[in-house]
Structure formats: C-alpha cells, structure tokens
Short mmCIF file of C-alpha atoms and ligand atoms in Angstrom, two decimals:
data_model
loop_
_atom_site.label_atom_id
_atom_site.label_comp_id
_atom_site.label_asym_id
_atom_site.label_seq_id
_atom_site.Cartn_x
_atom_site.Cartn_y
_atom_site.Cartn_z
CA MET A 846 67.98 48.35 -3.29
CA LYS A 847 67.10 49.70 -6.74
CA PHE A 848 66.79 47.79 -9.98
CA PHE A 849 67.52 49.33 -13.39
CA VAL A 850 66.34 47.83 -16.66
CA LEU A 851 69.01 48.80 -19.18
CA GLY A 852 68.43 50.03 -22.74
CA ASN A 853 69.91 48.65 -25.96
CA HIS A 854 73.40 50.09 -25.47
CA ARG A 855 74.21 48.16 -22.31
CA GLU A 856 77.80 49.28 -21.71
CA LEU A 857 76.91 52.94 -22.14
CA SER A 858 73.83 52.55 -19.93
CA ILE A 859 75.95 51.08 -17.14
CA ALA A 860 78.61 53.79 -17.45
CA GLU A 861 75.85 56.42 -17.31
CA ILE A 862 74.35 54.92 -14.13
CA VAL A 863 77.80 54.91 -12.49
CA ALA A 864 78.36 58.55 -13.50
CA VAL A 865 74.95 59.70 -12.24
CA THR A 866 74.76 57.71 -8.98
CA GLY A 867 78.46 57.71 -8.14
CA VAL A 868 78.07 54.01 -7.27
CA SER A 869 80.24 51.49 -9.07
CA ASP A 870 80.01 48.48 -6.74
CA PHE A 871 76.79 47.01 -8.08
CA LYS A 872 74.95 44.32 -6.16
CA SER A 873 74.66 42.58 -9.51
CA VAL A 874 74.58 43.22 -13.23
CA SER A 875 73.36 40.56 -15.59
CA GLY A 876 71.59 40.62 -18.94
CA ASP A 877 69.63 43.84 -19.09
CA LEU A 878 69.27 44.28 -15.34
CA LEU A 879 71.43 46.09 -12.82
CA LEU A 880 70.97 46.16 -9.04
CA LEU A 881 72.56 48.76 -6.79
CA ASP A 882 72.03 50.72 -3.59
CA THR A 883 71.43 54.43 -3.90
CA ASP A 884 69.44 57.02 -1.95
CA MET A 885 68.33 58.77 -5.15
CA SER A 886 64.61 58.40 -5.93
CA SER A 887 63.52 56.32 -8.91
CA ALA A 888 61.77 59.34 -10.46
CA THR A 889 64.93 61.46 -10.25
CA LEU A 890 67.06 58.67 -11.66
CA GLN A 891 64.71 57.97 -14.55
CA ASP A 892 64.44 61.65 -15.33
CA LYS A 893 68.22 61.96 -15.60
CA LEU A 894 69.11 58.68 -17.29
CA ALA A 895 68.74 58.17 -21.03
CA GLY A 896 70.04 54.60 -21.16
CA THR A 897 67.65 53.14 -18.59
CA ILE A 898 64.12 51.99 -19.40
CA LYS A 899 62.71 51.33 -15.94
CA VAL A 900 63.74 51.99 -12.35
CA GLY A 901 62.17 50.50 -9.25
CA SER A 902 62.76 49.21 -5.75
CA VAL A 903 63.25 45.69 -4.50
CA ILE A 904 60.69 45.14 -1.75
CA GLY A 905 60.92 41.48 -0.84
CA GLU A 906 62.82 38.26 -1.33
CA LEU A 907 61.77 34.62 -1.63
CA GLY A 908 64.33 31.88 -0.87
CA GLU A 909 62.56 29.65 -3.37
CA TRP A 910 59.60 29.98 -5.70
CA ASP A 911 56.30 30.03 -3.81
CA LYS A 912 53.43 31.42 -5.86
CA GLU A 913 51.08 32.07 -2.95
CA ALA A 914 53.73 33.78 -0.81
CA CYS A 915 54.65 35.94 -3.79
CA ALA A 916 50.99 36.84 -4.40
CA ASP A 917 50.67 37.84 -0.70
CA LEU A 918 53.71 40.06 -1.02
CA ILE A 919 52.48 41.77 -4.19
CA VAL A 920 48.96 42.39 -2.84
CA ALA A 921 50.57 43.93 0.27
CA MET A 922 52.75 46.11 -2.01
CA MET A 923 49.61 47.47 -3.70
CA GLY A 924 48.57 49.04 -0.37
CA GLU A 925 45.06 50.34 0.12
CA ILE A 926 42.95 49.89 -3.00
CA THR A 927 40.10 52.24 -3.74
CA ASN A 928 39.57 51.99 -7.50
CA ARG A 929 39.82 49.53 -10.35
CA VAL A 930 43.23 47.84 -10.32
CA GLU A 931 45.35 47.28 -13.44
CA PHE A 932 48.62 45.50 -12.92
CA GLY A 933 51.26 43.47 -14.73
CA ILE A 934 54.21 41.22 -13.98
CA SER A 935 57.64 40.99 -15.62
CA VAL A 936 60.37 38.44 -14.92
CA TYR A 937 64.05 39.42 -15.25
CA ASP A 938 67.14 37.31 -15.12
CA ALA A 939 69.93 38.25 -12.75
CA GLY A 940 72.05 35.15 -12.79
CA ASP A 941 70.05 31.97 -13.26
CA GLY A 942 68.76 31.71 -16.81
CA LYS A 943 67.11 28.33 -16.31
CA GLN A 944 64.87 29.30 -13.43
CA THR A 945 64.00 32.56 -15.17
CA LYS A 946 62.48 30.58 -18.03
CA GLU A 947 60.41 28.53 -15.58
CA LEU A 948 59.23 31.62 -13.76
CA ARG A 949 58.19 33.32 -16.98
CA GLY A 950 55.78 30.42 -17.37
CA GLU A 951 54.67 30.78 -13.74
CA SER A 952 54.10 34.53 -13.88
CA GLN A 953 50.76 34.16 -15.66
CA LYS A 954 49.54 31.83 -12.87
CA LEU A 955 50.83 34.29 -10.30
CA GLY A 956 48.94 37.11 -12.02
CA LEU A 957 45.73 35.11 -12.01
CA SER A 958 46.17 34.26 -8.32
CA ILE A 959 46.59 37.95 -7.45
CA LYS A 960 43.59 38.80 -9.63
CA LYS A 961 41.44 36.22 -7.82
CA ARG A 962 42.35 37.64 -4.40
CA LEU A 963 41.55 41.19 -5.44
CA LYS A 964 38.27 40.15 -7.05
CA GLU A 965 37.25 38.27 -3.92
CA SER A 966 37.81 41.41 -1.87
CA GLY A 967 35.43 43.25 -4.24
CA HIS A 968 37.85 45.16 -6.48
CA PRO A 969 37.50 45.30 -10.26
CA VAL A 970 40.84 44.17 -11.63
CA ARG A 971 42.66 43.66 -14.93
CA LEU A 972 45.91 41.76 -15.46
CA VAL A 973 47.90 43.39 -18.29
CA THR A 974 50.03 40.98 -20.31
CA SER A 975 52.12 41.29 -23.45
CA ASN A 976 53.55 39.03 -26.13
CA GLU A 977 57.03 40.22 -25.30
CA LYS A 978 59.13 38.65 -22.53
CA THR A 979 58.64 41.65 -20.24
CA LEU A 980 56.25 44.59 -20.21
CA SER A 981 57.67 47.50 -22.21
CA ALA A 982 57.64 51.16 -21.14
CA VAL A 983 54.97 51.70 -23.83
CA VAL A 984 52.66 49.01 -22.38
CA ILE A 985 53.20 50.30 -18.83
CA THR A 986 52.55 53.92 -19.80
CA THR A 987 49.61 53.43 -22.15
CA ASN A 988 47.84 51.22 -19.60
CA LYS A 989 48.69 53.70 -16.82
CA LEU A 990 49.94 50.80 -14.71
CA LEU A 991 52.02 52.91 -12.35
CA GLU A 992 48.96 54.96 -11.34
CA ARG A 993 46.36 52.21 -11.36
CA GLY A 994 48.01 49.22 -9.71
CA GLY A 995 51.61 48.61 -10.65
CA GLU A 996 54.15 46.64 -12.55
CA PHE A 997 55.67 43.99 -10.31
CA VAL A 998 59.00 42.49 -11.14
CA LEU A 999 60.46 39.10 -10.27
CA ILE A 1000 64.25 39.15 -10.42
CA VAL A 1001 65.74 35.70 -10.50
CA THR A 1002 69.19 35.62 -8.90
CA LYS A 1003 71.40 32.58 -8.28
CA ASP A 1004 70.25 32.29 -4.64
CA SER A 1005 66.76 33.75 -4.46
CA ILE A 1006 63.89 35.54 -6.18
CA LEU A 1007 63.71 39.26 -5.53
CA VAL A 1008 60.33 40.91 -5.79
CA GLY A 1009 60.25 44.54 -6.83
CA GLN A 1010 57.95 47.28 -7.99
CA THR A 1011 58.60 49.58 -10.94
CA GLU A 1012 58.48 53.21 -9.84
CA ALA A 1013 59.38 55.09 -13.03
CA VAL A 1014 59.65 54.32 -16.74
CA GLN A 1015 61.28 56.15 -19.62
CA ASP A 1016 59.16 58.91 -21.15
CA PHE A 1017 59.37 57.44 -24.66
CA GLU A 1018 57.05 60.06 -26.13
CA ALA A 1019 59.22 62.99 -25.01
CA TRP A 1020 62.39 61.32 -26.37
CA SER A 1021 60.76 60.60 -29.69
CA LYS A 1022 59.35 64.11 -29.97
CA ARG A 1023 62.80 65.64 -29.50
CA ASP A 1024 64.24 63.21 -32.02
CA PHE A 1025 61.63 63.40 -34.78
CA GLY A 1026 59.38 66.32 -33.89
CA ARG A 1027 61.91 69.15 -33.68
CA PRO A 1028 61.62 71.69 -36.46
CA ALA A 1029 65.17 71.49 -37.87
CA ARG A 1030 66.71 68.14 -38.75
CA ASP A 1031 69.76 67.45 -40.89
CA SER A 1032 70.00 63.80 -41.79
CA LYS A 1033 72.70 64.58 -44.37
CA SER A 1034 75.31 65.77 -41.82
CA GLY A 1035 73.96 63.29 -39.29
CA MET A 1036 72.33 63.89 -35.93
CA LEU A 1037 73.00 62.30 -32.59
CA PRO A 1038 70.04 60.43 -31.15
CA PRO A 1039 68.95 62.59 -28.16
CA LYS A 1040 69.41 59.64 -25.81
CA LEU A 1041 73.04 59.26 -26.86
CA ALA A 1042 73.58 63.02 -26.44
CA ARG A 1043 72.14 62.81 -22.90
CA MET A 1044 74.26 59.78 -22.00
CA MET A 1045 77.37 61.58 -23.23
CA ILE A 1046 76.58 64.66 -21.12
CA ASN A 1047 75.99 62.43 -18.09
CA LEU A 1048 79.34 60.69 -18.69
CA ALA A 1049 81.03 64.08 -18.36
CA GLY A 1050 79.81 64.18 -14.75
CA ALA A 1051 79.49 67.97 -14.59
CA ASP A 1052 77.25 70.01 -12.31
CA PRO A 1053 74.72 71.73 -14.61
CA HIS A 1054 74.33 74.64 -12.20
CA THR A 1055 77.95 75.70 -12.33
CA ALA A 1056 79.57 74.19 -15.42
CA THR A 1057 79.96 75.70 -18.87
CA ILE A 1058 79.32 73.17 -21.63
CA LEU A 1059 80.53 73.47 -25.23
CA ASP A 1060 79.63 71.55 -28.39
CA PRO A 1061 82.07 72.71 -31.10
CA PHE A 1062 80.44 70.61 -33.91
CA CYS A 1063 76.89 71.31 -32.77
CA GLY A 1064 75.02 70.59 -36.03
CA SER A 1065 71.31 71.05 -35.38
CA GLY A 1066 71.93 71.24 -31.64
CA THR A 1067 71.05 67.86 -30.08
CA VAL A 1068 73.65 68.18 -27.30
CA LEU A 1069 72.63 71.79 -26.65
CA MET A 1070 68.96 70.80 -26.26
CA GLU A 1071 69.72 68.01 -23.80
CA ALA A 1072 72.02 70.31 -21.83
CA ALA A 1073 69.24 72.91 -21.53
CA LEU A 1074 66.80 70.23 -20.33
CA MET A 1075 69.33 69.02 -17.76
CA GLY A 1076 69.51 72.49 -16.25
CA PHE A 1077 72.77 73.81 -17.72
CA THR A 1078 72.64 77.57 -18.01
CA ARG A 1079 76.01 78.18 -19.61
CA ILE A 1080 75.69 76.50 -22.98
CA ILE A 1081 77.86 77.25 -26.01
CA GLY A 1082 77.43 75.75 -29.47
CA SER A 1083 79.50 76.34 -32.59
CA ASP A 1084 79.76 74.90 -36.06
CA ILE A 1085 81.47 75.79 -39.33
CA SER A 1086 78.10 75.82 -41.10
CA PRO A 1087 75.77 78.86 -40.91
CA LYS A 1088 72.83 76.51 -41.63
CA ALA A 1089 73.75 74.35 -38.63
CA ILE A 1090 73.80 77.38 -36.36
CA ALA A 1091 70.42 78.58 -37.70
CA ASP A 1092 69.03 75.04 -37.11
CA SER A 1093 70.41 74.94 -33.57
CA GLN A 1094 68.78 78.30 -32.84
CA LYS A 1095 65.44 77.13 -34.27
CA ASN A 1096 65.50 73.88 -32.29
CA HIS A 1097 66.48 75.67 -29.10
CA GLU A 1098 63.58 78.11 -29.43
CA TRP A 1099 61.20 75.24 -30.15
CA LEU A 1100 62.39 73.37 -27.03
CA MET A 1101 62.02 76.45 -24.82
CA LYS A 1102 58.41 76.80 -25.97
CA GLN A 1103 57.63 73.07 -25.71
CA ASP A 1104 59.01 72.63 -22.22
CA GLN A 1105 58.33 76.17 -21.01
CA LEU A 1106 61.98 76.63 -20.19
CA VAL A 1107 64.09 79.74 -20.06
CA ALA A 1108 67.69 78.97 -20.97
CA THR A 1109 69.99 80.82 -23.30
CA VAL A 1110 72.49 79.31 -25.64
CA THR A 1111 75.45 81.17 -27.13
CA LEU A 1112 76.10 80.24 -30.75
CA PHE A 1113 79.07 80.94 -33.04
CA ILE A 1114 79.74 80.17 -36.67
CA SER A 1115 83.34 79.01 -36.53
CA PRO A 1116 85.65 76.19 -37.54
CA ALA A 1117 86.64 74.28 -34.40
CA GLN A 1118 90.31 74.88 -35.34
CA THR A 1119 89.98 78.61 -34.56
CA LEU A 1120 87.20 78.57 -31.97
CA ASP A 1121 89.54 80.18 -29.42
CA GLN A 1122 88.93 83.45 -31.30
CA HIS A 1123 85.31 83.38 -30.08
CA VAL A 1124 85.41 81.37 -26.86
CA THR A 1125 88.00 83.15 -24.82
CA LYS A 1126 87.41 81.60 -21.37
CA PRO A 1127 88.11 77.88 -20.85
CA VAL A 1128 85.05 75.65 -20.46
CA ASP A 1129 84.39 72.86 -17.93
CA VAL A 1130 82.97 70.33 -20.34
CA ILE A 1131 83.06 69.59 -24.07
CA VAL A 1132 80.45 67.15 -25.37
CA THR A 1133 80.41 66.62 -29.10
CA GLU A 1134 80.05 64.39 -32.10
CA THR A 1135 82.77 65.29 -34.57
CA TYR A 1136 82.41 65.81 -38.30
CA LEU A 1137 81.98 62.30 -39.77
CA GLY A 1138 83.18 63.00 -43.31
CA PRO A 1139 81.16 62.31 -46.45
CA GLY A 1140 78.24 59.84 -46.16
CA LEU A 1141 79.34 56.25 -46.83
CA HIS A 1142 77.37 53.30 -48.22
CA GLY A 1143 79.82 50.53 -47.27
CA GLY A 1144 81.10 49.62 -50.77
CA GLU A 1145 83.75 52.35 -51.13
CA HIS A 1146 87.07 51.65 -52.84
CA PRO A 1147 89.97 51.16 -50.35
CA ASP A 1148 91.79 54.21 -51.79
CA PHE A 1149 88.79 56.40 -51.05
CA ILE A 1150 88.56 55.02 -47.51
CA LYS A 1151 92.25 55.70 -46.85
CA LYS A 1152 91.99 59.25 -48.23
CA ASN A 1153 88.92 59.91 -46.12
CA LEU A 1154 90.62 58.63 -42.96
CA LYS A 1155 93.70 60.76 -43.63
CA MET A 1156 91.55 63.88 -44.14
CA LEU A 1157 89.60 63.22 -40.92
CA SER A 1158 92.66 62.47 -38.80
CA GLU A 1159 94.32 65.71 -39.90
CA LEU A 1160 91.14 67.66 -39.18
CA TYR A 1161 90.78 66.05 -35.74
CA ARG A 1162 94.43 66.71 -34.86
CA ASP A 1163 93.99 70.43 -35.60
CA CYS A 1164 90.56 70.78 -33.99
CA PHE A 1165 91.36 68.82 -30.84
CA GLY A 1166 94.62 70.70 -30.38
CA THR A 1167 92.56 73.90 -30.08
CA LEU A 1168 89.85 72.22 -28.01
CA PHE A 1169 92.42 70.83 -25.55
CA ASN A 1170 93.50 74.39 -24.78
CA LEU A 1171 89.86 75.48 -24.47
CA LEU A 1172 89.17 72.89 -21.78
CA LYS A 1173 89.91 73.82 -18.17
CA PRO A 1174 92.58 71.71 -16.46
CA GLY A 1175 90.58 68.98 -14.69
CA GLY A 1176 87.78 69.32 -17.26
CA THR A 1177 86.23 66.48 -19.26
CA ALA A 1178 85.51 66.03 -22.95
CA VAL A 1179 83.11 63.34 -24.14
CA VAL A 1180 83.50 62.86 -27.87
CA ALA A 1181 81.85 60.59 -30.44
CA PHE A 1182 84.40 59.67 -33.12
CA PRO A 1183 83.40 57.65 -36.19
CA VAL A 1184 84.48 54.05 -36.72
CA PHE A 1185 83.97 52.90 -40.32
CA GLN A 1186 82.95 49.36 -41.21
CA THR A 1187 84.62 48.96 -44.62
CA GLN A 1188 85.69 46.34 -47.15
CA ILE A 1189 89.20 46.54 -45.69
CA GLY A 1190 87.97 46.00 -42.14
CA GLU A 1191 87.07 48.30 -39.29
CA GLN A 1192 88.78 51.71 -39.42
CA GLU A 1193 88.97 54.09 -36.45
CA ALA A 1194 89.19 57.75 -37.41
CA MET A 1195 90.75 58.73 -34.08
CA GLY A 1196 93.01 56.35 -32.26
CA ARG A 1197 93.93 56.41 -28.58
CA THR A 1198 97.58 57.23 -29.39
CA VAL A 1199 96.76 60.37 -31.35
CA ILE A 1200 94.35 61.78 -28.77
CA GLU A 1201 96.95 61.08 -26.05
CA GLN A 1202 99.66 62.82 -28.10
CA ILE A 1203 97.45 65.93 -28.09
CA GLY A 1204 97.49 65.76 -24.28
CA PHE A 1205 94.16 64.15 -23.36
CA ARG A 1206 93.91 61.22 -20.96
CA VAL A 1207 91.51 58.50 -22.16
CA ALA A 1208 89.36 57.67 -19.13
CA ASN A 1209 86.90 55.45 -20.99
CA LYS A 1210 86.09 54.33 -24.52
CA ILE A 1211 82.75 52.71 -25.32
CA ARG A 1212 81.46 51.53 -28.70
CA TYR A 1213 78.01 52.70 -29.85
CA GLU A 1214 76.64 50.89 -32.89
CA ARG A 1215 73.35 50.11 -34.47
CA VAL A 1216 72.54 47.18 -36.72
CA GLY A 1217 72.96 47.95 -40.41
CA GLN A 1218 74.95 51.17 -39.95
CA HIS A 1219 78.27 51.56 -41.79
CA VAL A 1220 79.49 54.10 -39.28
CA ALA A 1221 79.69 53.19 -35.60
CA ARG A 1222 80.86 55.63 -32.91
CA ASP A 1223 83.57 55.34 -30.31
CA ILE A 1224 82.48 57.41 -27.33
CA MET A 1225 85.68 58.59 -25.67
CA VAL A 1226 85.68 60.11 -22.21
CA LEU A 1227 88.76 62.33 -22.12
CA GLY A 1228 90.34 64.12 -19.21
CA ARG A 1229 92.62 67.12 -19.33
C1 SAM B 1248 77.85 64.88 -37.41
S1 SAM B 1248 77.51 66.54 -37.46
C2 SAM B 1248 77.08 66.88 -35.81
C3 SAM B 1248 75.62 66.68 -35.57
C4 SAM B 1248 75.16 67.03 -34.20
N1 SAM B 1248 75.75 66.19 -33.18
C5 SAM B 1248 73.64 66.95 -34.13
O1 SAM B 1248 73.14 66.07 -33.40
O2 SAM B 1248 72.98 67.69 -34.83
C6 SAM B 1248 79.06 67.29 -37.63
C7 SAM B 1248 79.03 68.78 -37.79
O3 SAM B 1248 80.37 69.23 -37.88
C8 SAM B 1248 80.39 70.41 -38.67
N2 SAM B 1248 81.77 70.66 -39.09
C9 SAM B 1248 82.47 70.10 -40.09
N3 SAM B 1248 83.73 70.54 -40.08
C10 SAM B 1248 83.84 71.41 -39.04
C11 SAM B 1248 84.90 72.17 -38.49
N4 SAM B 1248 86.11 72.15 -39.02
N5 SAM B 1248 84.64 72.90 -37.40
C12 SAM B 1248 83.41 72.94 -36.85
N6 SAM B 1248 82.38 72.25 -37.34
C13 SAM B 1248 82.59 71.48 -38.41
C14 SAM B 1248 79.39 70.13 -39.76
O4 SAM B 1248 78.88 71.33 -40.30
C15 SAM B 1248 78.31 69.32 -39.01
O5 SAM B 1248 77.25 70.15 -38.59
#
C-alpha cells in the first residue's frame, strides 16, 4: 500500500491522484494523507504528481503503540548499513486525532531508541528533527535523508499504527525554478502556478505520447512548459497578444535548454474566438486558464463588477463555442475560470448552465484559492 502526503489544495491533489493512478477506492483519506493500492512506483508517481508532497510505502503495522517493536521494524527497514546514518520520523493522522497527538510526543523517544541501537552496533548516526509537525520536503532533501537513512512515517489509523518509509519527495527546487526563474513572466496578465498547470493537465487524463494538447489563452506558456515536461509532443499554444506568444517561445526555449529536452511547440497569435482559422484539426485536450479581465483590488463599485462579469461572460460564450468545435468528440477540456470575491458577494464568471448550453458536460468542478487573493479559480473538467 502507498501513502501520499497531499499539498495545500487537497481536493485537487486527490482528483489528480485518481486521474493518474486510475484508482478511486482509497484505503483511506484523512487530513493531508491518502492511502491506496497501486503498482506504480513512488518515484514515477512523485514525478508525475504536482499536488503531492511525499510518496512512500507502508511496510508494517502495529496493533497498538509499542516503541521497541516499532524501533525494531524501522531498523530492519534500513537494511544493511555501511555509512553514517541520517534519519527522521514524521507522524500523520489517518483517523484518530487524539492518538496522533500522543504519538507525536512519542516519536522523539522512538528516534532516540533507534539512534541508540544503531550507535551500539557501531554506526555514526544523526536523528533529524524539525519544529514543524512533520518533516518537510525541504528538510528531507537538504539533509539527503532518502539516500542516507530514511524518513519513517507513523500513520495513525482508527484501528492500528501503520509504519511506512518515504520513497520520493517533491522536487521543490525544480518547481520554484520554473515558477520564478523562467526568463519571461507576466504578472500583469497573471500566470498559472506551474503546479496548478500540471494538475490541470493530469486531470485531463490524456496520453502524452498520442494526444494533441492546446492552450488557447497561453500567456507566457505555463501549461505548454508542463506539457513538454510530461512528454507531450503535439503542443499548440495561442493567445491574442503578440507579447504573450513571444514570452511563450522564450520560456519554451529556456526549458528545452534547462532540461535538455527536444520538444516543439506550435504557436499562433489569434483570438480564441477565431482560432479555427489556424488550428484546423480537432485536438484531444484543451487545458487553459481563461482571460481574467482587468486586475481587481477587491473594493470595486458594484456597477463595475457587473459590467466586468457581463464582458467576460460574453467573451467566454464566443470563445468556448469555437473551442467546443475544436475539441474531438470524447475529448476533455480542463479550464480555470475566475471567481471574484467582491463587495456584493462571490461572483462566478462562468456558470455550469452556460458551459452546458454550449454543449460541454461538466465532469468535475474544483475550487482553487489562495489566502488574500480577490480572484479564485474554478477548475472545470469538461467533456465533449
Ligand atoms: C490569465 S492569462 C493566461 C496566463 C497563462 N495561463 C500563463 O500561465 O502564463 C490570460 C491570457 O488570455 C489572453 N487573451 C485575452 N483575450 C483573449 C482572446 N480573446 N483570445 C485569446 N487570448 C486572449 C491574454 O493576452 C492573456 O495572455
């Protein structure tokens, strides 16, 4: 059985795991932890998933808390030791909050007991701890725990304590580099966080080797970059703005150099309303964040908000009419539509009824929001 430590956007992370593994009958999902059976390796899963922070395997189970038995199990999990050992322990809750609290207190004692055993058998050893409740991907990576000893995980369920070992953690440096280190950024129009772009592509469930993917509001090309990294070879981006297309090109070239990849991307300057003049063959997948309208600060007059919503709904109606016809029957569109937090309450720019009137079937709708932002996103998974 595998355990997944979920990122900040829990509902999206879970939907992404279901889309990537094809497994929806979890053993358990509670707090930020999900347990399920899959044959996929932890490294493959972590490499694909943007909404998961750690993946590992459950190795043992204790009916009740027994520090010494747990220490035995963890030392056995370490296998043959030749060098200095660095290890850490994290406790996760999967159903019994009270015992989890107790075990968090016990985990330090457990760590010291394991340390003592290893020292007695002549191995230099360091127990890595942190002020946070669990060890973060940053602590695990910077201390090279996965190579030097391991992160061991106690998962407290209602009936037992599962003992697991982390096998892969999110490559936070690579994600941050693509987010902040790419040459062309456009904070005025807005950019998708790369992790959200990746989750959206995963939700589309397409095979990168055969599918054509289109982002018709590509901006500086976040979706296009993630698609190239995921192995898509038929990638199309378009935008009404010549600057956006130049930025997408620049970012794509930068990514190819960074990751020593060879993937081409076809780019068009075009309004989405008339994109069928350039893209003549239907595509398998559309993944996009639509135009969000003018930047908002949250204190806008209600008349302005209403005018803005009217303008956006008309634009979306026109654009998504064209995009519906550009999507193959059976294809999937995953679209981030804005939801405005305003003085007159929450305002959706694209409702379920309108998108259904165009012809799409709404397979899923998940909210993505960050604290302090005036514009949230509704991620809609749409079938044709
Ligand atoms: C929110 S941005 C997309 C950002 C992109 N997801 C990224 O990560 O860089 C929306 C984009 O829609 C483009 N746009 C606005 N109206 C458009 C239209 N009618 N057709 C196509 N693109 C349009 C804007 O130029 C802008 O680049």
